[in-house]
C-alpha cells in the first residue's frame, strides 16, 4: 500500500517531476527502422512529449519536438532534406542537433535564425529499432543488450496499452502470477474455449527470490519438481531497470520492452530472437513487426495467449493503479523492492548522479543473465511458446516452428 | 503491537489525504496513513511526501505482521520496519 502522494510521484512521466527526470536518463525505442525506410519522417510520442523523428538522405537520424518553434505546425509532416528537417508551413529548416539553418522568408542580415533552436533529442539505430534520448547532455551510451545484437531470427510483436508503465513493470517482479494467470486461469479458459493450455506454466512456486544487480533486479524461482540447481533459480532472469524485462528459454531470447509513451499509455514490445543451435539462420532484410491483439470483437480482453493474459491483468487495474487500496502480501516483496529502487534512483538523479543502468563506457555487447531451461520444461518450451504466446500472431510463426524443429533434428543427428 | 496501535484515534495528527474513505478497503488505507513510519530511523528526516520528506514507505502484510518497506531520500537509509503481532524467540538447541 502507498499513500496517494507516493503513488502520484511513482507514476509521473512529465519533465520536472522526480520520476520524469529519472526516466529522461535512458534511451527508448521510438520507431521501427523499417518505418523510416518506408517514409523518412514520422511522429513519435515519448514521456508525454510529441516529436518528429526522421532520417536524412545521408543516413543521419534526428528527432525534434513536433511543434515547429516558428508557428507550431507539425514537423512530423516536414520535408526531409540532406541537412535536416524543413517545416512544411513556412520552410524553416532544422539540423539534427536542433540548430535553425534556414528561415526563407526572413531577411538574411538579421541574427533571428541564431535565436531560434528546436530542442533536439539524440537518435541511434540498433537491432531494427530507432532509439531516442531526450535527457540532459551528454547522453549516456545506448546499451547494446545481447538480444539486440545477437545472431538469430528476429521478430517484434507490439501494441499500445492504455495504462501506466509502472504497473506493467511490477508484473516483472511478480513470479507467482505465472502459475495462476498462465497456469490455472489458462487451463480454465482452455477448457471453456476448447484449446490446449501449455502445462509448464502451471507449476507451483516453491520459492522466489530477488537480487539487485547492476542492470536492475534478478528474479528467481524454484518450481515444484525442480531445485535450486536448476536455471530458474541459479540464473533467473532480470528486470532491466527501468522499463525492460529479459526473458528466454529453449533457444528463444526475448526483451519485453515497456516504453512510457505518456502517463497512461505504454508501448509494449516483445523483441524476440529465435536462435536455435544447429541450423543456419535465413537473411532478414528488415525485422518483421506485427501488432498483437488486446481485445476481441466484443471488446473483451483476448486471454487465449500468454501476453494477452498479462495485458488483461495490467490494463484492468485501470489507467493508473490505485495503490492506496491495494493489499500487498509477502509474495509481493519483489514489487516493494522495485518501488524502493525507483525511489532510490529518483534520489540519485536529484543529487546529480547517474541512476542505475546508465553507463558511459561503450560496450559492444552486454550479456544479461537469463535461464535457458525455462520452468524445467526442456526443449518442448520453444514450440509451446510459439503456439501459445504472442509469436503465434507473427507472419513468420510457421517458419519459426520449422526452424526450431529442424535445429532439434540436426542436433540429434549430430549427436548420433 | 498491532492490536495496541489499532486502538489509536483515527488521524492521530497525521494528515489524511483524499484516498481515505474511498475504495473497497478504506479502513486499511486509514491505518496505513496512521501507522506508517513518519521519520527516518537513521537521520530523523521526514519520510512522507506530505510531511515535506523525500522518502518512500510501502506496506505489505506478512501473516499478522505489517511490514513497512522504507527508504529515506535524505540519507539513503533503507530497511523494513515491522509492526509485529507477536515476538517469538528461537527454540532451544537440542
Coordinates of C-alpha atoms in Angstrom, one line a residue:
Chain A
X1 CA 0.0 0.0 0.0
X2 CA 1.2 3.5 -0.8
X3 CA -0.2 6.9 0.0
X4 CA -1.9 8.9 -2.8
X5 CA 1.1 11.2 -2.9
X6 CA 3.6 8.4 -3.3
X7 CA 1.5 6.8 -6.0
X8 CA 1.3 10.1 -7.8
X9 CA 5.1 10.5 -7.6
X10 CA 5.8 7.0 -8.8
X11 CA 3.6 7.2 -11.8
X12 CA 4.6 10.6 -13.2
X13 CA 6.5 10.8 -16.5
X14 CA 6.5 14.6 -17.1
X15 CA 9.7 16.7 -17.2
X16 CA 10.3 18.4 -13.9
X17 CA 8.8 15.6 -11.8
X18 CA 11.3 13.3 -9.9
X19 CA 10.1 10.2 -11.8
X20 CA 10.1 12.1 -15.2
X21 CA 13.6 13.4 -14.6
X22 CA 14.7 9.8 -13.7
X23 CA 13.1 8.4 -16.9
X24 CA 14.8 11.0 -19.0
X25 CA 18.2 9.4 -18.3
X26 CA 17.5 6.4 -20.5
X27 CA 17.3 5.6 -24.3
X28 CA 13.9 4.4 -25.6
X29 CA 12.8 2.8 -28.9
X30 CA 10.5 5.3 -30.7
X31 CA 10.1 3.7 -34.1
X32 CA 11.0 0.6 -36.2
X33 CA 13.9 1.0 -38.5
X34 CA 11.8 -0.1 -41.4
X35 CA 9.3 2.7 -40.8
X36 CA 11.8 5.4 -41.7
X37 CA 13.0 3.3 -44.7
X38 CA 9.4 3.3 -46.0
X39 CA 8.9 7.1 -45.3
X40 CA 11.7 9.3 -43.8
X41 CA 9.7 11.2 -41.2
X42 CA 7.0 10.2 -38.7
X43 CA 5.5 11.3 -35.3
X44 CA 6.7 9.8 -32.1
X45 CA 5.5 10.3 -28.6
X46 CA 7.7 9.7 -25.6
X47 CA 7.3 10.5 -21.9
X48 CA 4.3 12.7 -22.7
X49 CA 6.1 14.8 -25.3
X50 CA 5.5 14.8 -29.0
X51 CA 8.3 14.6 -31.5
X52 CA 9.1 14.2 -35.2
X53 CA 11.7 11.5 -35.9
X54 CA 13.4 11.4 -39.3
X55 CA 16.2 10.0 -41.4
X56 CA 18.1 12.2 -43.8
X57 CA 19.1 11.0 -47.3
X58 CA 22.7 10.9 -45.9
X59 CA 21.5 8.3 -43.4
X60 CA 21.6 10.6 -40.3
X61 CA 18.8 10.3 -37.8
X62 CA 17.2 13.1 -35.9
X63 CA 14.4 13.9 -33.5
X64 CA 12.8 17.3 -32.9
X65 CA 9.8 18.5 -30.9
X66 CA 6.8 18.0 -33.2
X67 CA 5.7 21.7 -32.9
X68 CA 7.8 23.9 -35.1
X69 CA 9.3 26.8 -33.0
X70 CA 8.1 29.3 -35.5
X71 CA 4.2 28.9 -35.6
X72 CA 3.8 25.4 -34.0
X73 CA 2.8 23.5 -37.1
X74 CA 3.7 19.8 -37.0
X75 CA 7.3 18.9 -38.1
X76 CA 6.0 15.3 -38.4
X77 CA 4.7 16.5 -41.8
X78 CA 8.1 18.1 -42.5
X79 CA 10.3 17.9 -45.6
X80 CA 13.3 15.7 -45.0
X81 CA 16.4 17.2 -46.7
X82 CA 20.1 16.5 -46.7
X83 CA 20.8 18.8 -43.7
X84 CA 17.7 18.1 -41.6
X85 CA 14.0 18.7 -41.4
X86 CA 12.2 21.6 -43.0
X87 CA 8.8 22.7 -41.7
X88 CA 6.0 22.2 -44.2
X89 CA 4.3 25.5 -43.2
X90 CA 7.0 28.3 -43.9
X91 CA 10.1 26.3 -44.7
X92 CA 12.2 26.8 -41.6
X93 CA 15.0 24.2 -41.7
X94 CA 16.4 22.5 -38.6
X95 CA 19.5 20.3 -38.4
X96 CA 19.6 17.1 -36.4
X97 CA 21.1 19.0 -33.5
X98 CA 18.1 21.4 -33.5
X99 CA 20.0 24.3 -35.0
X100 CA 17.9 26.5 -37.2
X101 CA 19.6 26.5 -40.6
X102 CA 17.2 28.4 -42.8
X103 CA 14.3 30.9 -42.5
X104 CA 13.4 31.5 -46.1
X105 CA 11.0 34.4 -45.6
X106 CA 13.3 36.3 -43.2
X107 CA 16.0 38.9 -44.2
X108 CA 19.5 37.4 -44.4
X109 CA 21.2 40.1 -42.4
X110 CA 19.4 39.6 -39.2
X111 CA 20.5 37.1 -36.5
X112 CA 17.0 35.9 -35.9
X113 CA 18.0 32.4 -37.1
X114 CA 20.6 32.1 -34.3
X115 CA 18.0 33.0 -31.7
X116 CA 15.8 30.0 -32.5
X117 CA 16.6 26.4 -31.7
X118 CA 14.5 23.3 -31.6
X119 CA 15.5 21.2 -28.5
X120 CA 16.6 18.1 -30.2
X121 CA 16.7 14.5 -29.0
X122 CA 19.6 12.2 -29.8
X123 CA 18.9 9.2 -32.1
X124 CA 20.6 5.9 -32.9
X125 CA 19.6 2.8 -34.8
X126 CA 20.1 -0.7 -33.2
X127 CA 18.7 -4.1 -33.9
X128 CA 15.9 -2.9 -36.2
X129 CA 14.7 -0.2 -33.8
X130 CA 15.2 3.6 -33.7
X131 CA 16.3 4.7 -30.2
X132 CA 15.9 8.2 -28.8
X133 CA 17.4 10.0 -25.8
X134 CA 15.7 13.3 -24.6
X135 CA 17.5 13.8 -21.3
X136 CA 20.3 16.2 -20.4
X137 CA 23.6 16.1 -22.3
X138 CA 25.9 14.4 -22.5
X139 CA 23.8 11.4 -23.4
X140 CA 24.9 8.1 -21.9
X141 CA 25.8 5.1 -24.2
X142 CA 22.8 3.2 -25.8
X143 CA 23.1 -0.2 -24.0
X144 CA 23.8 -2.9 -26.6
X145 CA 22.0 -5.7 -24.7
X146 CA 22.6 -9.2 -26.0
X147 CA 19.2 -9.7 -27.7
X148 CA 19.6 -6.5 -29.8
X149 CA 23.0 -7.6 -31.3
X150 CA 23.0 -11.5 -31.3
X151 CA 22.6 -13.7 -34.3
X152 CA 19.2 -15.3 -34.9
X153 CA 15.8 -14.7 -36.5
X154 CA 14.2 -11.6 -35.2
X155 CA 10.5 -10.9 -34.6
X156 CA 8.8 -8.0 -32.9
X157 CA 5.2 -8.1 -31.6
X158 CA 3.8 -4.9 -30.2
X159 CA 0.8 -2.9 -29.1
X160 CA -0.1 0.2 -27.2
X161 CA -1.7 -0.3 -23.8
X162 CA -4.0 2.3 -22.0
X163 CA -2.2 2.2 -18.7
X164 CA 0.8 3.5 -16.8
X165 CA 4.1 1.6 -17.3
X166 CA 4.9 1.1 -13.6
X167 CA 2.0 -1.4 -13.1
X168 CA 3.5 -3.4 -16.0
X169 CA 6.9 -3.3 -14.5
X170 CA 5.5 -4.5 -11.2
X171 CA 4.4 -7.7 -13.1
X172 CA 8.1 -8.3 -13.9
X173 CA 9.0 -8.9 -10.3
X174 CA 5.9 -11.0 -9.5
X175 CA 6.8 -14.6 -10.2
X176 CA 3.8 -16.1 -8.5
X177 CA 1.4 -14.7 -11.1
X178 CA 2.8 -17.2 -13.6
X179 CA 1.3 -20.3 -12.0
X180 CA -2.1 -18.6 -11.7
X181 CA -2.6 -16.3 -14.7
X182 CA -0.7 -18.5 -17.1
X183 CA -1.5 -21.8 -15.3
X184 CA -4.8 -22.1 -13.6
X185 CA -6.5 -19.3 -15.5
X186 CA -5.1 -20.6 -18.8
X187 CA -6.4 -24.1 -18.1
X188 CA -9.8 -22.7 -17.2
X189 CA -10.1 -20.7 -20.4
X190 CA -8.7 -23.6 -22.4
X191 CA -11.4 -25.9 -21.0
X192 CA -14.2 -23.5 -21.9
X193 CA -12.8 -22.4 -25.3
X194 CA -11.5 -25.8 -26.5
X195 CA -7.8 -25.4 -26.8
X196 CA -4.8 -26.9 -25.0
X197 CA -3.0 -24.8 -22.4
X198 CA 0.8 -25.3 -22.1
X199 CA 1.4 -27.4 -19.0
X200 CA 4.8 -25.9 -18.0
X201 CA 3.3 -22.5 -16.8
X202 CA 1.1 -24.0 -14.1
X203 CA 3.9 -25.5 -12.0
X204 CA 3.6 -24.5 -8.3
X205 CA 6.2 -22.0 -7.0
X206 CA 8.1 -23.4 -4.0
X207 CA 10.4 -20.4 -3.6
X208 CA 11.0 -17.0 -5.1
X209 CA 14.0 -14.7 -4.7
X210 CA 15.1 -11.2 -5.9
X211 CA 18.6 -9.8 -6.1
X212 CA 19.6 -6.2 -7.1
X213 CA 22.4 -6.2 -9.7
X214 CA 24.0 -3.6 -12.0
X215 CA 21.1 -3.6 -14.5
X216 CA 18.1 -4.0 -12.2
X217 CA 16.6 -6.9 -10.3
X218 CA 17.2 -10.6 -11.0
X219 CA 14.1 -12.7 -10.4
X220 CA 14.5 -16.3 -9.3
X221 CA 12.0 -19.1 -8.7
X222 CA 12.0 -22.8 -7.8
X223 CA 9.0 -24.6 -9.2
X224 CA 7.7 -27.9 -8.0
X225 CA 9.9 -30.8 -9.2
X226 CA 12.9 -28.5 -9.7
X227 CA 15.7 -27.4 -7.3
X228 CA 18.0 -24.5 -6.6
X229 CA 20.4 -26.2 -9.1
X230 CA 18.0 -25.5 -11.9
X231 CA 18.3 -22.5 -14.2
X232 CA 15.1 -20.8 -12.9
X233 CA 16.9 -20.3 -9.6
X234 CA 20.5 -20.5 -10.3
X235 CA 20.4 -18.0 -13.2
X236 CA 16.9 -16.5 -13.1
X237 CA 16.1 -13.6 -15.4
X238 CA 16.3 -9.8 -14.9
X239 CA 14.0 -6.8 -14.8
X240 CA 16.3 -4.4 -16.7
X241 CA 15.7 -1.1 -15.0
X242 CA 13.6 0.9 -15.5
X243 CA 11.4 -0.4 -18.4
X244 CA 12.6 -3.8 -19.7
X245 CA 12.4 -7.4 -18.8
X246 CA 14.8 -10.0 -20.3
X247 CA 13.3 -13.5 -20.6
X248 CA 14.1 -16.6 -22.6
X249 CA 14.4 -20.3 -22.7
X250 CA 14.8 -23.2 -25.1
X251 CA 16.8 -21.1 -27.7
X252 CA 14.3 -18.2 -27.7
X253 CA 15.7 -14.9 -26.3
X254 CA 13.5 -12.0 -25.6
X255 CA 13.4 -8.5 -24.3
X256 CA 10.0 -7.3 -23.1
X257 CA 10.0 -3.6 -23.6
X258 CA 7.5 -1.2 -21.9
X259 CA 8.0 2.3 -23.2
X260 CA 6.3 5.1 -21.2
X261 CA 4.7 6.9 -24.2
X262 CA 2.8 9.1 -21.7
X263 CA 1.4 8.7 -18.2
X264 CA -1.4 6.4 -19.2
X265 CA -0.1 4.9 -22.5
X266 CA 2.6 2.2 -22.7
X267 CA 4.1 0.8 -25.9
X268 CA 4.6 -2.9 -25.1
X269 CA 7.1 -4.6 -27.4
X270 CA 8.2 -8.3 -27.5
X271 CA 11.6 -8.2 -29.1
X272 CA 12.3 -11.8 -29.8
X273 CA 15.4 -13.6 -31.3
X274 CA 15.0 -17.2 -32.2
X275 CA 18.5 -18.6 -32.0
X276 CA 18.4 -22.4 -32.0
X277 CA 21.8 -24.0 -32.3
X278 CA 22.4 -26.4 -35.2
X279 CA 20.8 -24.5 -38.1
X280 CA 21.6 -21.7 -40.4
X281 CA 19.5 -18.6 -40.0
X282 CA 17.8 -17.1 -43.0
X283 CA 18.7 -13.5 -44.1
X284 CA 16.3 -10.8 -42.7
X285 CA 16.5 -7.6 -44.9
X286 CA 14.3 -5.9 -42.2
X287 CA 13.0 -7.1 -38.9
X288 CA 9.3 -8.1 -39.1
X289 CA 7.0 -6.3 -36.7
X290 CA 3.3 -7.0 -36.1
X291 CA 0.6 -5.7 -33.8
X292 CA -0.7 -8.2 -31.2
X293 CA -4.4 -8.2 -30.3
X294 CA -5.5 -6.9 -26.9
X295 CA -9.3 -7.1 -27.3
X296 CA -11.7 -9.4 -29.2
X297 CA -14.6 -8.3 -31.4
X298 CA -16.8 -7.9 -28.3
X299 CA -14.3 -5.6 -26.6
X300 CA -13.3 -8.2 -24.1
X301 CA -9.6 -8.9 -23.5
X302 CA -8.1 -11.7 -25.6
X303 CA -6.9 -14.1 -23.0
X304 CA -6.1 -17.2 -25.1
X305 CA -2.4 -16.5 -25.2
X306 CA 0.2 -15.7 -22.5
X307 CA 0.8 -12.0 -23.2
X308 CA -2.9 -11.4 -23.7
X309 CA -3.4 -12.6 -20.2
X310 CA -0.7 -10.3 -18.9
X311 CA -2.2 -7.4 -20.7
X312 CA -5.6 -8.1 -19.2
X313 CA -4.1 -8.1 -15.8
X314 CA -2.2 -4.8 -16.4
X315 CA -5.0 -2.9 -18.2
X316 CA -7.9 -3.9 -15.9
X317 CA -6.1 -2.3 -13.0
X318 CA -7.1 1.0 -14.6
X319 CA -5.1 3.7 -16.3
X320 CA -3.1 4.2 -13.1
X321 CA -3.4 1.6 -10.4
X322 CA -4.8 3.0 -7.2
X323 CA -2.1 1.7 -4.8
X324 CA -3.9 3.4 -1.8
X325 CA -6.4 0.5 -1.7
X326 CA -4.1 -2.5 -2.6
X327 CA -3.2 -5.3 -0.2
X328 CA 0.4 -6.5 -0.7
X329 CA 1.5 -9.8 0.9
X330 CA 4.8 -11.5 1.4
X331 CA 4.6 -12.8 -2.1
X332 CA 4.7 -9.2 -3.3
X333 CA 8.2 -8.4 -1.9
X334 CA 9.6 -8.0 -5.4
X335 CA 7.0 -5.3 -6.0
X336 CA 8.1 -3.4 -2.9
X337 CA 11.7 -3.8 -3.9
X338 CA 11.1 -2.3 -7.3
X339 CA 9.2 0.7 -5.8
X340 CA 12.1 1.3 -3.5
X341 CA 14.5 1.0 -6.4
X342 CA 12.6 3.7 -8.3
X343 CA 12.7 6.0 -5.3
X344 CA 16.4 5.4 -4.7
X345 CA 17.2 6.2 -8.3
X346 CA 15.0 9.4 -8.2
X347 CA 17.1 10.5 -5.2
X348 CA 20.3 9.8 -7.2
X349 CA 19.2 11.9 -10.1
X350 CA 18.2 14.7 -7.7
X351 CA 21.7 14.7 -6.4
X352 CA 23.1 15.0 -9.9
X353 CA 24.3 11.4 -10.1
X354 CA 23.7 8.8 -12.9
X355 CA 21.0 6.3 -11.9
X356 CA 21.1 2.5 -12.2
X357 CA 21.7 1.2 -15.7
X358 CA 23.1 4.5 -17.1
X359 CA 26.6 3.9 -18.3
X360 CA 29.1 5.9 -20.3
X361 CA 31.8 3.4 -21.5
X362 CA 31.0 1.8 -24.8
X363 CA 30.5 -1.9 -24.7
X364 CA 30.0 -3.9 -27.9
X365 CA 27.6 -6.4 -26.2
X366 CA 26.1 -6.6 -22.8
X367 CA 25.1 -10.1 -21.8
X368 CA 22.3 -10.4 -19.3
X369 CA 21.7 -13.4 -17.1
X370 CA 18.8 -15.4 -18.3
X371 CA 17.8 -19.0 -17.8
X372 CA 17.9 -21.5 -20.7
X373 CA 15.8 -24.3 -19.3
X374 CA 12.5 -22.5 -18.6
X375 CA 10.1 -23.9 -16.0
X376 CA 12.1 -27.1 -16.2
X377 CA 10.2 -27.8 -19.4
X378 CA 13.1 -28.8 -21.6
X379 CA 13.0 -28.5 -25.4
X380 CA 9.3 -28.5 -25.8
X381 CA 9.1 -25.0 -24.4
X382 CA 10.0 -23.4 -27.8
X383 CA 7.0 -24.9 -29.6
X384 CA 4.7 -24.2 -26.7
X385 CA 6.0 -20.6 -26.7
X386 CA 5.3 -20.0 -30.4
X387 CA 1.9 -21.7 -30.3
X388 CA 0.6 -20.1 -27.1
X389 CA 2.4 -16.8 -26.8
X390 CA 2.4 -13.6 -28.9
X391 CA 4.6 -15.3 -31.6
X392 CA 1.5 -17.1 -32.8
X393 CA 0.5 -13.8 -34.4
X394 CA 3.8 -13.4 -36.2
X395 CA 3.7 -13.6 -40.0
X396 CA 6.6 -16.0 -39.7
X397 CA 5.2 -18.2 -36.9
X398 CA 5.2 -21.4 -39.0
X399 CA 8.7 -20.7 -40.3
X400 CA 9.9 -20.2 -36.7
X401 CA 8.4 -23.5 -35.6
X402 CA 10.1 -25.3 -38.6
X403 CA 13.4 -23.5 -37.7
X404 CA 13.3 -24.9 -34.1
X405 CA 12.3 -28.4 -35.3
X406 CA 15.0 -28.5 -37.9
X407 CA 17.6 -27.4 -35.5
X408 CA 16.5 -30.0 -33.0
X409 CA 16.7 -32.7 -35.7
X410 CA 20.1 -31.5 -36.7
X411 CA 21.4 -31.5 -33.2
X412 CA 20.0 -35.0 -32.7
X413 CA 21.7 -36.3 -35.9
X414 CA 25.0 -34.7 -34.9
X415 CA 24.9 -36.4 -31.5
X416 CA 24.4 -39.7 -33.3
Chain B
X1 CA 1.8 -4.2 19.0
X2 CA -0.6 -4.1 16.1
X3 CA -3.6 -4.5 18.3
X4 CA -2.5 -1.7 20.7
X5 CA -1.9 0.6 17.8
X6 CA -5.1 -0.1 16.1
X7 CA -7.0 1.3 19.0
X8 CA -5.5 4.7 18.5
X9 CA -7.7 7.6 17.4
X10 CA -8.0 7.9 13.6
X11 CA -5.9 10.7 12.2
X12 CA -3.6 10.9 15.3
X13 CA -2.1 14.1 13.9
X14 CA -1.2 12.5 10.6
X15 CA -2.5 14.3 7.5
X16 CA -5.2 12.2 5.8
X17 CA -5.4 12.5 2.1
X18 CA -8.3 12.2 -0.3
X19 CA -7.8 8.4 -0.6
X20 CA -9.2 7.8 2.9
X21 CA -12.8 6.7 2.6
X22 CA -12.5 5.7 -1.0
X23 CA -12.2 2.2 -2.4
X24 CA -13.0 -1.2 -1.0
X25 CA -10.7 -1.1 2.0
X26 CA -10.8 2.4 3.4
X27 CA -10.1 1.2 6.9
X28 CA -6.7 -0.3 5.8
X29 CA -5.9 2.9 4.0
X30 CA -6.6 4.9 7.1
X31 CA -4.5 2.5 9.2
X32 CA -1.7 2.8 6.7
X33 CA -1.7 6.5 6.9
X34 CA -1.8 6.4 10.7
X35 CA 0.8 3.7 11.3
X36 CA 3.3 4.2 8.6
X37 CA 6.7 5.4 10.0
X38 CA 7.0 9.2 9.5
X39 CA 10.6 9.8 10.3
X40 CA 13.9 8.1 9.2
X41 CA 15.4 5.9 11.9
X42 CA 18.8 6.9 10.6
X43 CA 18.7 10.7 10.3
X44 CA 15.2 11.6 11.6
X45 CA 14.3 13.3 8.3
X46 CA 10.6 13.1 7.3
X47 CA 9.8 10.1 5.1
X48 CA 6.3 11.2 4.0
X49 CA 5.9 13.5 1.0
X50 CA 3.0 15.2 2.8
X51 CA 5.3 16.0 5.7
X52 CA 7.8 17.5 3.3
X53 CA 10.1 14.5 3.2
X54 CA 11.5 12.7 0.3
X55 CA 11.2 9.0 1.3
X56 CA 9.1 6.0 0.5
X57 CA 7.1 3.8 2.8
X58 CA 5.4 0.8 1.2
X59 CA 3.4 -1.5 3.4
X60 CA 2.8 -5.3 2.9
X61 CA 1.2 -7.9 5.2
X62 CA 3.1 -11.0 6.4
X63 CA 0.5 -13.1 8.3
X64 CA -0.4 -11.0 11.3
X65 CA 2.5 -8.6 10.9
X66 CA 2.5 -5.4 9.0
X67 CA 5.8 -4.7 7.3
X68 CA 6.8 -1.1 6.1
X69 CA 9.5 -1.1 3.5
X70 CA 11.2 2.2 4.0
X71 CA 13.7 4.4 2.1
X72 CA 14.9 7.8 3.2
X73 CA 15.7 10.2 0.4
X74 CA 17.7 12.4 2.8
X75 CA 20.3 9.9 4.0
X76 CA 19.7 6.8 1.8
X77 CA 18.8 4.6 4.8
X78 CA 16.7 1.7 3.7
X79 CA 15.1 -1.1 5.7
X80 CA 11.9 -2.8 6.9
X81 CA 10.0 -1.7 10.0
X82 CA 7.7 -4.3 11.3
X83 CA 4.6 -3.9 13.4
X84 CA 4.8 -7.4 14.9
X85 CA 1.8 -9.1 16.4
X86 CA 3.9 -11.4 18.4
X87 CA 7.6 -11.7 19.3
X88 CA 9.0 -15.2 19.4
X89 CA 12.4 -16.4 20.5
X90 CA 14.2 -19.2 18.8
X91 CA 13.8 -22.8 20.1
X92 CA 16.5 -24.1 22.4
X93 CA 19.1 -26.2 20.8
X94 CA 18.7 -30.0 21.3

